[in-house]
PDB file of C-alpha atoms in Angstrom:
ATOM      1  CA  UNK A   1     -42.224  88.077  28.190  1.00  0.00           C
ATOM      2  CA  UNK A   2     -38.844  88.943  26.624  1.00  0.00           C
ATOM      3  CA  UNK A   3     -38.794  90.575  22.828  1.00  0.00           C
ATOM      4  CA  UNK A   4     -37.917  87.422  21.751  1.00  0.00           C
ATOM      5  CA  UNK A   5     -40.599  85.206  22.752  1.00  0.00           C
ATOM      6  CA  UNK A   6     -43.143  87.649  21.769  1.00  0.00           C
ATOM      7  CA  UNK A   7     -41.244  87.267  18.135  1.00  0.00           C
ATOM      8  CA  UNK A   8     -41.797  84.049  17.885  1.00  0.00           C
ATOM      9  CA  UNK A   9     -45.750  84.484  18.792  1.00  0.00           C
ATOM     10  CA  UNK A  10     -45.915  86.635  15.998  1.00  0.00           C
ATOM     11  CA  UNK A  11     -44.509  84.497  13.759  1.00  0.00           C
ATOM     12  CA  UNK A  12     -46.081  81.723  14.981  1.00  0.00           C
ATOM     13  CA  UNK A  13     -49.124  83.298  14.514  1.00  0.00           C
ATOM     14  CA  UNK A  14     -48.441  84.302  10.889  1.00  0.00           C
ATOM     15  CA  UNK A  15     -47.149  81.096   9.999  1.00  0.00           C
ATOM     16  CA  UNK A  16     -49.856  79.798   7.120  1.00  0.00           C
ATOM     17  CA  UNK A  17     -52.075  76.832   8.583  1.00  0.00           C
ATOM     18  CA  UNK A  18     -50.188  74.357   5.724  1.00  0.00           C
ATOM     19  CA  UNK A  19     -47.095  74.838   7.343  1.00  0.00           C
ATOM     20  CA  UNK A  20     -48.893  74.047  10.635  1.00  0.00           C
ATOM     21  CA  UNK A  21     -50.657  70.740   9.400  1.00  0.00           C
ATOM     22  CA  UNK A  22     -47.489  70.016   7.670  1.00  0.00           C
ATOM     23  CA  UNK A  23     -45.780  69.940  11.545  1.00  0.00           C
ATOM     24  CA  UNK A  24     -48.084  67.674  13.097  1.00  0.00           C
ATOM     25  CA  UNK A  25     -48.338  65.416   9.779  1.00  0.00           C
ATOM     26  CA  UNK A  26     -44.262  65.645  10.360  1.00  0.00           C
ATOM     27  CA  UNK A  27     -44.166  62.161  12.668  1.00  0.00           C
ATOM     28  CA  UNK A  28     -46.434  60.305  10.647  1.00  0.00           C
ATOM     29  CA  UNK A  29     -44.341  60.747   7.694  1.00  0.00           C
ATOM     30  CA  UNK A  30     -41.112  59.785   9.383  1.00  0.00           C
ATOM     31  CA  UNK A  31     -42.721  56.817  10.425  1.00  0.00           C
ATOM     32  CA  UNK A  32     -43.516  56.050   6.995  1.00  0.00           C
ATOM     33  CA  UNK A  33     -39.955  57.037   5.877  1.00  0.00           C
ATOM     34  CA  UNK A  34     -38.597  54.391   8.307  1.00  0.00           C
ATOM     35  CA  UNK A  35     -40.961  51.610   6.891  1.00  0.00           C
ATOM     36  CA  UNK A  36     -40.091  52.412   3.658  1.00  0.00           C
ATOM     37  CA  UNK A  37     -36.332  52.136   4.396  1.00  0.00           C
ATOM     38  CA  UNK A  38     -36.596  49.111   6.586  1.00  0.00           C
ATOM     39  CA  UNK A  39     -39.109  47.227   3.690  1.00  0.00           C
ATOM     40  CA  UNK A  40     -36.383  48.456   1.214  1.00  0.00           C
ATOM     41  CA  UNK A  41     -33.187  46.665   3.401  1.00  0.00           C
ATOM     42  CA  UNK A  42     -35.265  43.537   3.468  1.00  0.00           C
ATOM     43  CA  UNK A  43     -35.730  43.401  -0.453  1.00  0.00           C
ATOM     44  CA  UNK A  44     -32.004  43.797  -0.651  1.00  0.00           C
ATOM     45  CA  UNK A  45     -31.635  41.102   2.218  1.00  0.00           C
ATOM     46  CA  UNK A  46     -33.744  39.058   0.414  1.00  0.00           C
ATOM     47  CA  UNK A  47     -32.506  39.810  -3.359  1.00  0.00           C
ATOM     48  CA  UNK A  48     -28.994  39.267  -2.122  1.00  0.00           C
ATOM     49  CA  UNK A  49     -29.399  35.893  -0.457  1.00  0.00           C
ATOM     50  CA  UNK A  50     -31.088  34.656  -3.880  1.00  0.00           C
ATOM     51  CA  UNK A  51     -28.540  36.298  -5.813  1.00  0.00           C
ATOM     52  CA  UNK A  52     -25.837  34.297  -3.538  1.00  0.00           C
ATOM     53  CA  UNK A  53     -27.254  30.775  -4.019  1.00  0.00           C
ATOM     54  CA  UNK A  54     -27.408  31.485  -8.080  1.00  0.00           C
ATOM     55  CA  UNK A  55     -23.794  33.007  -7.407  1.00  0.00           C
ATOM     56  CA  UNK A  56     -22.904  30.025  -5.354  1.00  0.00           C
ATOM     57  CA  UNK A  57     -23.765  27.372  -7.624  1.00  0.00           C
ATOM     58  CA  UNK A  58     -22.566  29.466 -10.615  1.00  0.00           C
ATOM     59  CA  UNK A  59     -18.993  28.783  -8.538  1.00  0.00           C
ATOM     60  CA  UNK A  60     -19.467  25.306  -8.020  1.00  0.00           C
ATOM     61  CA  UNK A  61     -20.166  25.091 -12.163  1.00  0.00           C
ATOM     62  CA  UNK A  62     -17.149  26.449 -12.447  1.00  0.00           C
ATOM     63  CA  UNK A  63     -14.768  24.426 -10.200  1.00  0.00           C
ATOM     64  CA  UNK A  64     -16.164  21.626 -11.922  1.00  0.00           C
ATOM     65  CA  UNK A  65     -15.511  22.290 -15.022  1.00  0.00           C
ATOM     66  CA  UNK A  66     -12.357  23.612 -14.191  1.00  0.00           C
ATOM     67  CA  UNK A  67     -11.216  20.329 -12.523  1.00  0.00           C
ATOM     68  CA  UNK A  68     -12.459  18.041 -15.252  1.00  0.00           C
ATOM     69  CA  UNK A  69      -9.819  20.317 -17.375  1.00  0.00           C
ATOM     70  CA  UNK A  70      -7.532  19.944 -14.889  1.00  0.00           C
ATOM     71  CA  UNK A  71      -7.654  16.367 -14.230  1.00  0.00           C
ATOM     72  CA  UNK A  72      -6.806  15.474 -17.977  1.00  0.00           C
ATOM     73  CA  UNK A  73      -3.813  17.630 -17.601  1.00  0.00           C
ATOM     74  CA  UNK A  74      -2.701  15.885 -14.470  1.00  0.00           C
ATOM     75  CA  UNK A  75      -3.370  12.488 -15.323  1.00  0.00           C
ATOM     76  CA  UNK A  76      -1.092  13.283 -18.490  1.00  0.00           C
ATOM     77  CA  UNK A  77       1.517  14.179 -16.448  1.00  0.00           C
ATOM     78  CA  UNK A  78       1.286  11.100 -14.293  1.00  0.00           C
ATOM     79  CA  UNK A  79       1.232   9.017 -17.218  1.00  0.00           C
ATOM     80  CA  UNK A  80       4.565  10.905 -18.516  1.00  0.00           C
ATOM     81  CA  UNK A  81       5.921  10.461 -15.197  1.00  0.00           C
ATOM     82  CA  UNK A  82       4.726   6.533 -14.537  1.00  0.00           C
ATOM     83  CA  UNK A  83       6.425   5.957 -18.180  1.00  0.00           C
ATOM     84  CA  UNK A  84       9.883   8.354 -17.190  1.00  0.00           C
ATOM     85  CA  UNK A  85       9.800   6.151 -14.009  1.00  0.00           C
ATOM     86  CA  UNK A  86       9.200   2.459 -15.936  1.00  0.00           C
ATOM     87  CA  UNK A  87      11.989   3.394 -18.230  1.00  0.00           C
ATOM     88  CA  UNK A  88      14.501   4.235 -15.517  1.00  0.00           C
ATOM     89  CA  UNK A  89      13.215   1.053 -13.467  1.00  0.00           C
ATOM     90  CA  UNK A  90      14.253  -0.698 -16.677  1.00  0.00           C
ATOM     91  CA  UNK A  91      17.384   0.438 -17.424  1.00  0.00           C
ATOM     92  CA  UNK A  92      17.812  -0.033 -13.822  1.00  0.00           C
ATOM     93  CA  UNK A  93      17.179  -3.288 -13.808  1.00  0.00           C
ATOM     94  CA  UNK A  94      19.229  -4.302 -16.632  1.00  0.00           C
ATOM     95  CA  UNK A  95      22.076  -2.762 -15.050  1.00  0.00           C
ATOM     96  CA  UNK A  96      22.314  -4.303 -12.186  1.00  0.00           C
ATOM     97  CA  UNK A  97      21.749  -7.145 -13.678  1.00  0.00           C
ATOM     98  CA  UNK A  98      24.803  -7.199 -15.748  1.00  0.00           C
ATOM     99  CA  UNK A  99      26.504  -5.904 -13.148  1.00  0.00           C
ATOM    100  CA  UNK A 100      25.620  -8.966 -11.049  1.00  0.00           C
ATOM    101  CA  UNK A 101      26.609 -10.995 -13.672  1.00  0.00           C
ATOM    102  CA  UNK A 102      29.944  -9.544 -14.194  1.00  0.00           C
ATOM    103  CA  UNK A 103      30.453  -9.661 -10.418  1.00  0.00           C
ATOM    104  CA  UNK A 104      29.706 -13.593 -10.504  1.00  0.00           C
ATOM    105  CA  UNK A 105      32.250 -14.258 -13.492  1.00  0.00           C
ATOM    106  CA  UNK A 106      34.914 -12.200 -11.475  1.00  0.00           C
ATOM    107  CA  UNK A 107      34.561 -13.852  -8.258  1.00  0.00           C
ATOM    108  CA  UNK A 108      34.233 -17.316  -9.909  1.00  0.00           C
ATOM    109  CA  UNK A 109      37.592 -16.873 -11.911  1.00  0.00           C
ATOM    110  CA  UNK A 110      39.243 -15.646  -8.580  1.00  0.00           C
ATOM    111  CA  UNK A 111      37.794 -18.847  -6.996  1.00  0.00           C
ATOM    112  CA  UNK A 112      39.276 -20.960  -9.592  1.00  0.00           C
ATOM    113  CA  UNK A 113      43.166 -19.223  -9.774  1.00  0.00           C
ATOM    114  CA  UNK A 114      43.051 -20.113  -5.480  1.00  0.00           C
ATOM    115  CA  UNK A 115      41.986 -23.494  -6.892  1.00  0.00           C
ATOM    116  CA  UNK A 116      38.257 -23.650  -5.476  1.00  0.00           C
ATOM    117  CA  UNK A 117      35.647 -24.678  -7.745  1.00  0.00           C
ATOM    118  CA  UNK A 118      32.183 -23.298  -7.665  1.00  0.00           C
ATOM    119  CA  UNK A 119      29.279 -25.635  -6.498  1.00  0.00           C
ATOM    120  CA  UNK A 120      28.136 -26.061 -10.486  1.00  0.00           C
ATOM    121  CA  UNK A 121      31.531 -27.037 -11.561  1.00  0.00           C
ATOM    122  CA  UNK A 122      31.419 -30.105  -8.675  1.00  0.00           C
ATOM    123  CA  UNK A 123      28.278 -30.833  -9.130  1.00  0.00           C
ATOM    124  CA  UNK A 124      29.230 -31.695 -13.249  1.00  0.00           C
ATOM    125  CA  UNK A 125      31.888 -33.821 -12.164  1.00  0.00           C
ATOM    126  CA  UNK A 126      30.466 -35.547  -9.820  1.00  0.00           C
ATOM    127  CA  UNK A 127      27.603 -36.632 -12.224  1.00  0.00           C
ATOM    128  CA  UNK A 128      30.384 -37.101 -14.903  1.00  0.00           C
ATOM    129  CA  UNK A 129      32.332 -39.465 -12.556  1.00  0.00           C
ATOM    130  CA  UNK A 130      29.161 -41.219 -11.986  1.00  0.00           C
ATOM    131  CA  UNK A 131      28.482 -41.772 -15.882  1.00  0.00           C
ATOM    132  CA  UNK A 132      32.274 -43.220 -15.626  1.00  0.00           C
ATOM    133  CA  UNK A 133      31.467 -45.789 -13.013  1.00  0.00           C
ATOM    134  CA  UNK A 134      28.104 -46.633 -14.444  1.00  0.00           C
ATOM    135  CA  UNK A 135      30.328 -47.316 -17.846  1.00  0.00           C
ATOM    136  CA  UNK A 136      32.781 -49.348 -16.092  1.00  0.00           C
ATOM    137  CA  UNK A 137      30.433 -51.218 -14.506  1.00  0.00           C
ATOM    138  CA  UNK A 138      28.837 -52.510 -17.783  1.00  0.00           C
ATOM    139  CA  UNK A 139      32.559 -52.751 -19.581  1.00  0.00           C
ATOM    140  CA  UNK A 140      33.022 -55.033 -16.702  1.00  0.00           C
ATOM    141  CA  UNK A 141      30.225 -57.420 -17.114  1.00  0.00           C
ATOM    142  CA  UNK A 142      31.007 -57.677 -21.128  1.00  0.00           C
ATOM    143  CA  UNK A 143      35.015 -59.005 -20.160  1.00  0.00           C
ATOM    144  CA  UNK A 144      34.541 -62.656 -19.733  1.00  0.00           C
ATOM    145  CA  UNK A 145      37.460 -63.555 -16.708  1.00  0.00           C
ATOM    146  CA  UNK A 146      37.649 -60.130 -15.025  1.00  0.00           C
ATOM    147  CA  UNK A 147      38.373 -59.821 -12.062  1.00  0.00           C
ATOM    148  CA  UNK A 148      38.832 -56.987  -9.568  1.00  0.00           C
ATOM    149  CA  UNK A 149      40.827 -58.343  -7.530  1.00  0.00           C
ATOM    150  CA  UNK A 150      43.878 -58.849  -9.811  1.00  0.00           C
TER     151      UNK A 150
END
């Protein structure tokens, strides 16, 4: 045996029997170490995935209540923007209308200057002309001796 190793018998030999029992207790308490520590991870697992479904629907709260505050918002703007949009649909309207209108009186005085009447204008003199005849007619049957020959 080298110096060394009989060292170590010495001190092995004067090492107090607490420290010994304390070396073979040594695996017994690691294994309890690593229960310990793997018990421990599950309480966290499990504290965490309750803590997740509070903070879950804690975020579902509030989305809703921030859409309901949002939704009054945006249907106000809609509203503003519906009414903007009637207003201009009006006005919109009105102008063209006038401006078909003013188109109509233009072409129709153009039509009459070449001498072409519109389809209104004949239409009142036919029905005119027809008033005339159905006068002349009855004129005619009040002369005693008429005669259409002559």
């Amino acid at each position: 045996m080298t110096d060394d190793q009989e060292k170590n018998t010495d001190a092995d030999a004067q090492l107090p029997d607490k420290i010994k029992d304390s070396d073979a207790q040594l695996p017994g308490k690691i294994k309890d170490s690593a229960r310990q520590i793997w018990l421990a991870g599950l309480g966290a697992f499990n504290k965490a995935e309750e803590d997740t479904g509070r903070f879950f629907e804690r975020l579902v709260q509030e989305g809703e209540q921030m859409e309901n505050r949002t939704r009054g918002v945006v249907e106000k703007q809609l509203k503003s923007v519906e009414d903007r949009v009637e207003g201009v649909r009006e006005r919109a309207t009105g102008t063209w209308d006038k401006l078909e209108h003013l188109f109509d009186q233009r072409v129709s005085g153009a039509l009459r200057r070449l001498g072409m009447y519109r389809q209104e204008d004949v239409m009142s003199l036919e029905k005119r002309v027809e008033r005339l005849e159905a006068e002349l007619d009855r004129l005619k049957e009040l002369t005693p001796g008429f005669n259409e020959e002559e």
